[in-house]
């Protein structure tokens, strides 16, 4: 495993899940994400962290649960890492109704690492 190569750009996607069963069953959020990555001239070998797809989801084995809990405790490292750029998948204003999303948004906005900061709903 190890660190990603220096030529690879690193992104994280931040969005409101559709439900606990599936973050994006219709694919609308992924389509939006891909559009924003294309607008940023991302390459196929660039990397994108999507929390729902990156972590074990219930039902868990005991090992899955422990891995999930360890990952959640360390997720702040992703947003703090200087190479990470964020794509805010805010399809409507309710994206900003959760404190953790506001925290991530504020941190990455302050450090000017939001890829789609000029989008109307993101810049409002």
mmCIF file of N, CA and C in Angstrom:
data_model
loop_
_atom_site.group_PDB
_atom_site.id
_atom_site.type_symbol
_atom_site.label_atom_id
_atom_site.label_comp_id
_atom_site.label_asym_id
_atom_site.label_seq_id
_atom_site.Cartn_x
_atom_site.Cartn_y
_atom_site.Cartn_z
ATOM 1 N N UNK A 1 0.850 -1.171 0.000
ATOM 2 C CA UNK A 1 0.000 0.000 0.000
ATOM 3 C C UNK A 1 0.896 1.234 0.000
ATOM 4 N N UNK A 2 1.069 1.938 1.095
ATOM 5 C CA UNK A 2 1.959 3.083 1.166
ATOM 6 C C UNK A 2 1.337 4.379 0.682
ATOM 7 N N UNK A 3 2.180 5.393 0.590
ATOM 8 C CA UNK A 3 1.733 6.731 0.181
ATOM 9 C C UNK A 3 1.453 6.761 -1.316
ATOM 10 N N UNK A 4 0.479 7.569 -1.727
ATOM 11 C CA UNK A 4 0.209 7.697 -3.163
ATOM 12 C C UNK A 4 1.383 8.391 -3.863
ATOM 13 N N UNK A 5 1.623 8.056 -5.111
ATOM 14 C CA UNK A 5 2.697 8.717 -5.852
ATOM 15 C C UNK A 5 2.466 10.234 -5.926
ATOM 16 N N UNK A 6 3.538 10.983 -6.032
ATOM 17 C CA UNK A 6 3.434 12.442 -6.052
ATOM 18 C C UNK A 6 2.664 12.974 -7.260
ATOM 19 N N UNK A 7 2.683 12.262 -8.383
ATOM 20 C CA UNK A 7 1.993 12.760 -9.581
ATOM 21 C C UNK A 7 0.474 12.567 -9.510
ATOM 22 N N UNK A 8 0.009 11.776 -8.566
ATOM 23 C CA UNK A 8 -1.425 11.493 -8.435
ATOM 24 C C UNK A 8 -2.081 12.577 -7.591
ATOM 25 N N UNK A 9 -3.159 13.136 -8.100
ATOM 26 C CA UNK A 9 -3.908 14.128 -7.339
ATOM 27 C C UNK A 9 -4.897 13.406 -6.436
ATOM 28 N N UNK A 10 -5.099 13.956 -5.254
ATOM 29 C CA UNK A 10 -5.957 13.341 -4.245
ATOM 30 C C UNK A 10 -7.169 14.219 -3.992
ATOM 31 N N UNK A 11 -8.326 13.590 -4.022
ATOM 32 C CA UNK A 11 -9.586 14.289 -3.798
ATOM 33 C C UNK A 11 -10.372 13.577 -2.700
ATOM 34 N N UNK A 12 -11.259 14.307 -2.072
ATOM 35 C CA UNK A 12 -12.287 13.684 -1.245
ATOM 36 C C UNK A 12 -13.619 14.276 -1.684
ATOM 37 N N UNK A 13 -14.626 13.452 -1.664
ATOM 38 C CA UNK A 13 -15.968 13.889 -2.027
ATOM 39 C C UNK A 13 -16.784 14.020 -0.756
ATOM 40 N N UNK A 14 -17.452 15.126 -0.621
ATOM 41 C CA UNK A 14 -18.288 15.355 0.551
ATOM 42 C C UNK A 14 -19.723 15.548 0.092
ATOM 43 N N UNK A 15 -20.603 14.681 0.566
ATOM 44 C CA UNK A 15 -22.007 14.816 0.184
ATOM 45 C C UNK A 15 -22.920 14.187 1.215
ATOM 46 N N UNK A 16 -24.168 14.597 1.166
ATOM 47 C CA UNK A 16 -25.195 14.036 2.045
ATOM 48 C C UNK A 16 -25.646 12.701 1.460
ATOM 49 N N UNK A 17 -25.634 11.680 2.292
ATOM 50 C CA UNK A 17 -26.095 10.372 1.844
ATOM 51 C C UNK A 17 -27.596 10.394 1.588
ATOM 52 N N UNK A 18 -28.026 9.610 0.606
ATOM 53 C CA UNK A 18 -29.464 9.469 0.351
ATOM 54 C C UNK A 18 -30.151 8.748 1.497
ATOM 55 N N UNK A 19 -29.490 7.715 2.019
ATOM 56 C CA UNK A 19 -30.027 6.955 3.147
ATOM 57 C C UNK A 19 -28.881 6.163 3.767
ATOM 58 N N UNK A 20 -29.140 5.539 4.903
ATOM 59 C CA UNK A 20 -28.114 4.692 5.511
ATOM 60 C C UNK A 20 -27.883 3.423 4.698
ATOM 61 N N UNK A 21 -28.884 3.012 3.917
ATOM 62 C CA UNK A 21 -28.751 1.799 3.114
ATOM 63 C C UNK A 21 -27.830 1.993 1.914
ATOM 64 N N UNK A 22 -27.875 3.181 1.330
ATOM 65 C CA UNK A 22 -27.030 3.474 0.174
ATOM 66 C C UNK A 22 -26.878 4.980 0.045
ATOM 67 N N UNK A 23 -25.650 5.416 -0.136
ATOM 68 C CA UNK A 23 -25.369 6.852 -0.195
ATOM 69 C C UNK A 23 -25.904 7.507 -1.459
ATOM 70 N N UNK A 24 -25.969 6.755 -2.549
ATOM 71 C CA UNK A 24 -26.349 7.352 -3.833
ATOM 72 C C UNK A 24 -26.973 6.311 -4.764
ATOM 73 N N UNK A 25 -28.136 5.779 -4.414
ATOM 74 C CA UNK A 25 -28.709 4.697 -5.225
ATOM 75 C C UNK A 25 -29.032 5.103 -6.663
ATOM 76 N N UNK A 26 -29.348 6.369 -6.900
ATOM 77 C CA UNK A 26 -29.685 6.807 -8.257
ATOM 78 C C UNK A 26 -28.448 7.172 -9.073
ATOM 79 N N UNK A 27 -27.320 7.357 -8.408
ATOM 80 C CA UNK A 27 -26.090 7.722 -9.102
ATOM 81 C C UNK A 27 -25.951 9.201 -9.407
ATOM 82 N N UNK A 28 -26.898 10.021 -8.967
ATOM 83 C CA UNK A 28 -26.859 11.453 -9.285
ATOM 84 C C UNK A 28 -25.658 12.141 -8.642
ATOM 85 N N UNK A 29 -25.285 11.738 -7.446
ATOM 86 C CA UNK A 29 -24.137 12.352 -6.769
ATOM 87 C C UNK A 29 -22.824 11.957 -7.449
ATOM 88 N N UNK A 30 -22.719 10.707 -7.847
ATOM 89 C CA UNK A 30 -21.512 10.257 -8.549
ATOM 90 C C UNK A 30 -21.381 10.977 -9.888
ATOM 91 N N UNK A 31 -22.474 11.152 -10.601
ATOM 92 C CA UNK A 31 -22.428 11.873 -11.883
ATOM 93 C C UNK A 31 -21.954 13.305 -11.675
ATOM 94 N N UNK A 32 -22.468 13.957 -10.637
ATOM 95 C CA UNK A 32 -22.047 15.321 -10.317
ATOM 96 C C UNK A 32 -20.558 15.338 -9.975
ATOM 97 N N UNK A 33 -20.119 14.389 -9.156
ATOM 98 C CA UNK A 33 -18.716 14.290 -8.767
ATOM 99 C C UNK A 33 -17.826 14.129 -9.993
ATOM 100 N N UNK A 34 -18.182 13.232 -10.884
ATOM 101 C CA UNK A 34 -17.390 13.003 -12.097
ATOM 102 C C UNK A 34 -17.338 14.267 -12.951
ATOM 103 N N UNK A 35 -18.450 14.977 -13.059
ATOM 104 C CA UNK A 35 -18.473 16.236 -13.809
ATOM 105 C C UNK A 35 -17.481 17.231 -13.220
ATOM 106 N N UNK A 36 -17.487 17.371 -11.900
ATOM 107 C CA UNK A 36 -16.584 18.322 -11.241
ATOM 108 C C UNK A 36 -15.125 17.884 -11.369
ATOM 109 N N UNK A 37 -14.868 16.591 -11.295
ATOM 110 C CA UNK A 37 -13.501 16.100 -11.488
ATOM 111 C C UNK A 37 -13.031 16.360 -12.916
ATOM 112 N N UNK A 38 -13.905 16.142 -13.887
ATOM 113 C CA UNK A 38 -13.560 16.432 -15.279
ATOM 114 C C UNK A 38 -13.282 17.919 -15.475
ATOM 115 N N UNK A 39 -14.086 18.773 -14.851
ATOM 116 C CA UNK A 39 -13.870 20.220 -14.949
ATOM 117 C C UNK A 39 -12.533 20.624 -14.332
ATOM 118 N N UNK A 40 -12.055 19.855 -13.364
ATOM 119 C CA UNK A 40 -10.767 20.126 -12.719
ATOM 120 C C UNK A 40 -9.613 19.420 -13.443
ATOM 121 N N UNK A 41 -9.915 18.808 -14.585
ATOM 122 C CA UNK A 41 -8.914 18.089 -15.386
ATOM 123 C C UNK A 41 -8.256 16.940 -14.626
ATOM 124 N N UNK A 42 -9.045 16.241 -13.828
ATOM 125 C CA UNK A 42 -8.546 15.063 -13.119
ATOM 126 C C UNK A 42 -8.230 13.958 -14.125
ATOM 127 N N UNK A 43 -7.252 13.137 -13.768
ATOM 128 C CA UNK A 43 -6.859 12.008 -14.600
ATOM 129 C C UNK A 43 -7.435 10.715 -14.027
ATOM 130 N N UNK A 44 -7.468 9.682 -14.852
ATOM 131 C CA UNK A 44 -8.018 8.401 -14.421
ATOM 132 C C UNK A 44 -7.247 7.786 -13.258
ATOM 133 N N UNK A 45 -5.965 8.101 -13.119
ATOM 134 C CA UNK A 45 -5.201 7.519 -12.019
ATOM 135 C C UNK A 45 -5.177 8.403 -10.773
ATOM 136 N N UNK A 46 -5.868 9.543 -10.802
ATOM 137 C CA UNK A 46 -6.040 10.333 -9.586
ATOM 138 C C UNK A 46 -6.949 9.563 -8.635
ATOM 139 N N UNK A 47 -6.892 9.899 -7.362
ATOM 140 C CA UNK A 47 -7.614 9.124 -6.350
ATOM 141 C C UNK A 47 -8.692 9.969 -5.681
ATOM 142 N N UNK A 48 -9.842 9.332 -5.420
ATOM 143 C CA UNK A 48 -10.966 10.011 -4.772
ATOM 144 C C UNK A 48 -11.407 9.182 -3.569
ATOM 145 N N UNK A 49 -11.471 9.832 -2.412
ATOM 146 C CA UNK A 49 -11.980 9.191 -1.205
ATOM 147 C C UNK A 49 -13.466 9.518 -1.078
ATOM 148 N N UNK A 50 -14.282 8.491 -1.032
ATOM 149 C CA UNK A 50 -15.722 8.623 -0.788
ATOM 150 C C UNK A 50 -16.005 7.791 0.455
ATOM 151 N N UNK A 51 -16.390 8.444 1.536
ATOM 152 C CA UNK A 51 -16.477 7.740 2.821
ATOM 153 C C UNK A 51 -17.384 6.520 2.778
ATOM 154 N N UNK A 52 -18.574 6.642 2.241
ATOM 155 C CA UNK A 52 -19.520 5.529 2.254
ATOM 156 C C UNK A 52 -18.940 4.310 1.531
ATOM 157 N N UNK A 53 -18.286 4.541 0.421
ATOM 158 C CA UNK A 53 -17.725 3.435 -0.361
ATOM 159 C C UNK A 53 -16.400 2.932 0.206
ATOM 160 N N UNK A 54 -15.761 3.735 1.039
ATOM 161 C CA UNK A 54 -14.441 3.384 1.556
ATOM 162 C C UNK A 54 -14.478 2.648 2.889
ATOM 163 N N UNK A 55 -15.595 2.721 3.585
ATOM 164 C CA UNK A 55 -15.720 2.089 4.903
ATOM 165 C C UNK A 55 -16.690 0.918 4.835
ATOM 166 N N UNK A 56 -16.443 -0.074 5.692
ATOM 167 C CA UNK A 56 -17.419 -1.150 5.833
ATOM 168 C C UNK A 56 -18.755 -0.553 6.261
ATOM 169 N N UNK A 57 -19.838 -1.078 5.715
ATOM 170 C CA UNK A 57 -21.185 -0.658 6.088
ATOM 171 C C UNK A 57 -21.899 -1.856 6.717
ATOM 172 N N UNK A 58 -22.860 -1.599 7.615
ATOM 173 C CA UNK A 58 -23.593 -2.706 8.245
ATOM 174 C C UNK A 58 -24.311 -3.563 7.206
ATOM 175 N N UNK A 59 -24.528 -4.823 7.516
ATOM 176 C CA UNK A 59 -24.200 -5.519 8.765
ATOM 177 C C UNK A 59 -22.706 -5.827 8.830
ATOM 178 N N UNK A 60 -22.147 -5.687 10.029
ATOM 179 C CA UNK A 60 -20.726 -5.851 10.262
ATOM 180 C C UNK A 60 -20.418 -7.155 10.972
ATOM 181 N N UNK A 61 -19.254 -7.667 10.664
ATOM 182 C CA UNK A 61 -18.649 -8.653 11.551
ATOM 183 C C UNK A 61 -17.986 -7.836 12.662
ATOM 184 N N UNK A 62 -17.528 -8.476 13.691
ATOM 185 C CA UNK A 62 -16.840 -7.745 14.760
ATOM 186 C C UNK A 62 -15.585 -7.053 14.217
ATOM 187 N N UNK A 63 -14.859 -7.726 13.344
ATOM 188 C CA UNK A 63 -13.656 -7.129 12.747
ATOM 189 C C UNK A 63 -14.017 -5.922 11.877
ATOM 190 N N UNK A 64 -15.124 -6.024 11.119
ATOM 191 C CA UNK A 64 -15.593 -4.897 10.305
ATOM 192 C C UNK A 64 -15.912 -3.692 11.180
ATOM 193 N N UNK A 65 -16.622 -3.935 12.276
ATOM 194 C CA UNK A 65 -17.022 -2.850 13.177
ATOM 195 C C UNK A 65 -15.795 -2.161 13.758
ATOM 196 N N UNK A 66 -14.824 -2.948 14.174
ATOM 197 C CA UNK A 66 -13.606 -2.374 14.753
ATOM 198 C C UNK A 66 -12.837 -1.554 13.713
ATOM 199 N N UNK A 67 -12.776 -2.060 12.490
ATOM 200 C CA UNK A 67 -12.108 -1.330 11.412
ATOM 201 C C UNK A 67 -12.848 -0.035 11.113
ATOM 202 N N UNK A 68 -14.177 -0.095 11.071
ATOM 203 C CA UNK A 68 -14.995 1.094 10.829
ATOM 204 C C UNK A 68 -14.748 2.150 11.905
ATOM 205 N N UNK A 69 -14.788 1.740 13.156
ATOM 206 C CA UNK A 69 -14.596 2.685 14.259
ATOM 207 C C UNK A 69 -13.207 3.321 14.216
ATOM 208 N N UNK A 70 -12.204 2.539 13.892
ATOM 209 C CA UNK A 70 -10.847 3.074 13.788
ATOM 210 C C UNK A 70 -10.759 4.072 12.627
ATOM 211 N N UNK A 71 -11.405 3.763 11.519
ATOM 212 C CA UNK A 71 -11.388 4.655 10.356
ATOM 213 C C UNK A 71 -12.099 5.969 10.652
ATOM 214 N N UNK A 72 -13.250 5.897 11.305
ATOM 215 C CA UNK A 72 -14.005 7.112 11.624
ATOM 216 C C UNK A 72 -13.199 8.012 12.559
ATOM 217 N N UNK A 73 -12.503 7.418 13.505
ATOM 218 C CA UNK A 73 -11.689 8.218 14.434
ATOM 219 C C UNK A 73 -10.543 8.927 13.723
ATOM 220 N N UNK A 74 -10.094 8.391 12.609
ATOM 221 C CA UNK A 74 -8.972 8.987 11.898
ATOM 222 C C UNK A 74 -9.339 9.768 10.660
ATOM 223 N N UNK A 75 -10.633 9.944 10.408
ATOM 224 C CA UNK A 75 -11.048 10.599 9.166
ATOM 225 C C UNK A 75 -10.580 12.048 9.078
ATOM 226 N N UNK A 76 -10.372 12.693 10.219
ATOM 227 C CA UNK A 76 -9.904 14.080 10.190
ATOM 228 C C UNK A 76 -8.545 14.200 9.506
ATOM 229 N N UNK A 77 -7.769 13.130 9.503
ATOM 230 C CA UNK A 77 -6.466 13.151 8.838
ATOM 231 C C UNK A 77 -6.614 13.339 7.330
ATOM 232 N N UNK A 78 -7.689 12.832 6.776
ATOM 233 C CA UNK A 78 -7.921 13.000 5.341
ATOM 234 C C UNK A 78 -8.146 14.469 5.025
ATOM 235 N N UNK A 79 -8.993 15.113 5.797
ATOM 236 C CA UNK A 79 -9.316 16.515 5.528
ATOM 237 C C UNK A 79 -8.166 17.452 5.889
ATOM 238 N N UNK A 80 -7.291 17.043 6.773
ATOM 239 C CA UNK A 80 -6.165 17.885 7.178
ATOM 240 C C UNK A 80 -4.956 17.737 6.250
ATOM 241 N N UNK A 81 -4.912 16.676 5.476
ATOM 242 C CA UNK A 81 -3.748 16.419 4.625
ATOM 243 C C UNK A 81 -3.663 17.466 3.520
ATOM 244 N N UNK A 82 -2.507 18.078 3.365
ATOM 245 C CA UNK A 82 -2.347 19.216 2.460
ATOM 246 C C UNK A 82 -2.560 18.889 0.984
ATOM 247 N N UNK A 83 -2.442 17.637 0.584
ATOM 248 C CA UNK A 83 -2.625 17.289 -0.834
ATOM 249 C C UNK A 83 -4.082 17.033 -1.209
ATOM 250 N N UNK A 84 -4.947 16.923 -0.224
ATOM 251 C CA UNK A 84 -6.358 16.616 -0.496
ATOM 252 C C UNK A 84 -7.089 17.853 -0.995
ATOM 253 N N UNK A 85 -7.829 17.682 -2.078
ATOM 254 C CA UNK A 85 -8.740 18.703 -2.570
ATOM 255 C C UNK A 85 -10.150 18.137 -2.443
ATOM 256 N N UNK A 86 -11.091 18.977 -2.096
ATOM 257 C CA UNK A 86 -12.451 18.500 -1.855
ATOM 258 C C UNK A 86 -13.388 18.904 -2.984
ATOM 259 N N UNK A 87 -14.259 17.971 -3.333
ATOM 260 C CA UNK A 87 -15.384 18.273 -4.207
ATOM 261 C C UNK A 87 -16.618 18.258 -3.320
ATOM 262 N N UNK A 88 -17.259 19.403 -3.203
ATOM 263 C CA UNK A 88 -18.474 19.519 -2.396
ATOM 264 C C UNK A 88 -19.654 19.173 -3.294
ATOM 265 N N UNK A 89 -20.282 18.050 -3.018
ATOM 266 C CA UNK A 89 -21.440 17.604 -3.799
ATOM 267 C C UNK A 89 -22.680 18.082 -3.052
ATOM 268 N N UNK A 90 -22.949 19.370 -3.188
ATOM 269 C CA UNK A 90 -24.092 19.998 -2.518
ATOM 270 C C UNK A 90 -25.177 20.213 -3.565
ATOM 271 N N UNK A 91 -26.071 19.257 -3.658
ATOM 272 C CA UNK A 91 -27.130 19.357 -4.657
ATOM 273 C C UNK A 91 -28.225 20.322 -4.231
ATOM 274 N N UNK A 92 -28.301 20.602 -2.934
ATOM 275 C CA UNK A 92 -29.233 21.606 -2.412
ATOM 276 C C UNK A 92 -28.712 22.078 -1.060
ATOM 277 N N UNK A 93 -29.375 23.065 -0.488
ATOM 278 C CA UNK A 93 -28.878 23.718 0.726
ATOM 279 C C UNK A 93 -28.864 22.800 1.947
ATOM 280 N N UNK A 94 -29.608 21.690 1.933
ATOM 281 C CA UNK A 94 -29.619 20.823 3.120
ATOM 282 C C UNK A 94 -28.270 20.136 3.346
ATOM 283 N N UNK A 95 -27.367 20.217 2.384
ATOM 284 C CA UNK A 95 -26.002 19.713 2.583
ATOM 285 C C UNK A 95 -25.382 20.335 3.828
ATOM 286 N N UNK A 96 -25.655 21.605 4.068
ATOM 287 C CA UNK A 96 -25.008 22.360 5.136
ATOM 288 C C UNK A 96 -25.721 22.241 6.480
ATOM 289 N N UNK A 97 -26.668 21.321 6.624
ATOM 290 C CA UNK A 97 -27.428 21.189 7.864
ATOM 291 C C UNK A 97 -26.771 20.271 8.895
ATOM 292 N N UNK A 98 -25.635 19.692 8.583
ATOM 293 C CA UNK A 98 -24.942 18.823 9.540
ATOM 294 C C UNK A 98 -23.630 19.476 9.959
ATOM 295 N N UNK A 99 -23.326 19.419 11.243
ATOM 296 C CA UNK A 99 -22.139 20.092 11.778
ATOM 297 C C UNK A 99 -20.843 19.557 11.174
ATOM 298 N N UNK A 100 -20.753 18.236 10.971
ATOM 299 C CA UNK A 100 -19.492 17.701 10.450
ATOM 300 C C UNK A 100 -19.249 18.156 9.025
ATOM 301 N N UNK A 101 -20.317 18.322 8.222
ATOM 302 C CA UNK A 101 -20.136 18.827 6.861
ATOM 303 C C UNK A 101 -19.683 20.284 6.895
ATOM 304 N N UNK A 102 -20.252 21.061 7.796
ATOM 305 C CA UNK A 102 -19.829 22.455 7.950
ATOM 306 C C UNK A 102 -18.371 22.534 8.394
ATOM 307 N N UNK A 103 -17.985 21.640 9.288
ATOM 308 C CA UNK A 103 -16.592 21.609 9.747
ATOM 309 C C UNK A 103 -15.648 21.329 8.583
ATOM 310 N N UNK A 104 -15.919 20.272 7.828
ATOM 311 C CA UNK A 104 -15.075 19.922 6.680
ATOM 312 C C UNK A 104 -15.032 21.064 5.677
ATOM 313 N N UNK A 105 -16.203 21.603 5.384
ATOM 314 C CA UNK A 105 -16.300 22.696 4.419
ATOM 315 C C UNK A 105 -15.486 23.901 4.891
ATOM 316 N N UNK A 106 -15.615 24.254 6.160
ATOM 317 C CA UNK A 106 -14.895 25.413 6.702
ATOM 318 C C UNK A 106 -13.385 25.209 6.639
ATOM 319 N N UNK A 107 -12.932 24.036 7.041
ATOM 320 C CA UNK A 107 -11.505 23.732 7.027
ATOM 321 C C UNK A 107 -10.933 23.827 5.619
ATOM 322 N N UNK A 108 -11.585 23.186 4.670
ATOM 323 C CA UNK A 108 -11.070 23.166 3.305
ATOM 324 C C UNK A 108 -11.296 24.489 2.586
ATOM 325 N N UNK A 109 -12.335 25.203 2.955
ATOM 326 C CA UNK A 109 -12.558 26.532 2.389
ATOM 327 C C UNK A 109 -11.465 27.488 2.854
ATOM 328 N N UNK A 110 -11.154 27.440 4.144
ATOM 329 C CA UNK A 110 -10.106 28.290 4.706
ATOM 330 C C UNK A 110 -8.765 28.029 4.024
ATOM 331 N N UNK A 111 -8.477 26.776 3.749
ATOM 332 C CA UNK A 111 -7.202 26.427 3.120
ATOM 333 C C UNK A 111 -7.278 26.469 1.591
ATOM 334 N N UNK A 112 -8.400 26.917 1.067
ATOM 335 C CA UNK A 112 -8.616 27.104 -0.375
ATOM 336 C C UNK A 112 -8.368 25.822 -1.164
ATOM 337 N N UNK A 113 -8.976 24.726 -0.674
ATOM 338 C CA UNK A 113 -8.805 23.438 -1.343
ATOM 339 C C UNK A 113 -10.129 22.845 -1.810
ATOM 340 N N UNK A 114 -11.129 23.694 -2.059
ATOM 341 C CA UNK A 114 -12.404 23.210 -2.594
ATOM 342 C C UNK A 114 -12.377 23.404 -4.103
ATOM 343 N N UNK A 115 -12.472 22.307 -4.820
ATOM 344 C CA UNK A 115 -12.361 22.311 -6.273
ATOM 345 C C UNK A 115 -13.471 23.129 -6.923
ATOM 346 N N UNK A 116 -14.677 22.983 -6.422
ATOM 347 C CA UNK A 116 -15.834 23.628 -7.046
ATOM 348 C C UNK A 116 -16.348 24.794 -6.202
ATOM 349 N N UNK A 117 -15.433 25.593 -5.675
ATOM 350 C CA UNK A 117 -15.821 26.702 -4.792
ATOM 351 C C UNK A 117 -16.629 27.780 -5.502
ATOM 352 N N UNK A 118 -16.582 27.825 -6.819
ATOM 353 C CA UNK A 118 -17.351 28.840 -7.541
ATOM 354 C C UNK A 118 -18.776 28.393 -7.871
ATOM 355 N N UNK A 119 -19.121 27.130 -7.593
ATOM 356 C CA UNK A 119 -20.501 26.683 -7.808
ATOM 357 C C UNK A 119 -21.440 27.536 -6.967
ATOM 358 N N UNK A 120 -22.593 27.849 -7.503
ATOM 359 C CA UNK A 120 -23.526 28.766 -6.846
ATOM 360 C C UNK A 120 -23.863 28.342 -5.420
ATOM 361 N N UNK A 121 -24.221 27.099 -5.215
ATOM 362 C CA UNK A 121 -24.646 26.660 -3.878
ATOM 363 C C UNK A 121 -23.459 26.569 -2.916
ATOM 364 N N UNK A 122 -22.268 26.338 -3.428
ATOM 365 C CA UNK A 122 -21.071 26.243 -2.591
ATOM 366 C C UNK A 122 -20.586 27.632 -2.186
ATOM 367 N N UNK A 123 -20.682 28.574 -3.082
ATOM 368 C CA UNK A 123 -20.179 29.922 -2.802
ATOM 369 C C UNK A 123 -21.182 30.804 -2.072
ATOM 370 N N UNK A 124 -22.420 30.344 -1.944
ATOM 371 C CA UNK A 124 -23.468 31.175 -1.319
ATOM 372 C C UNK A 124 -23.209 31.434 0.145
#
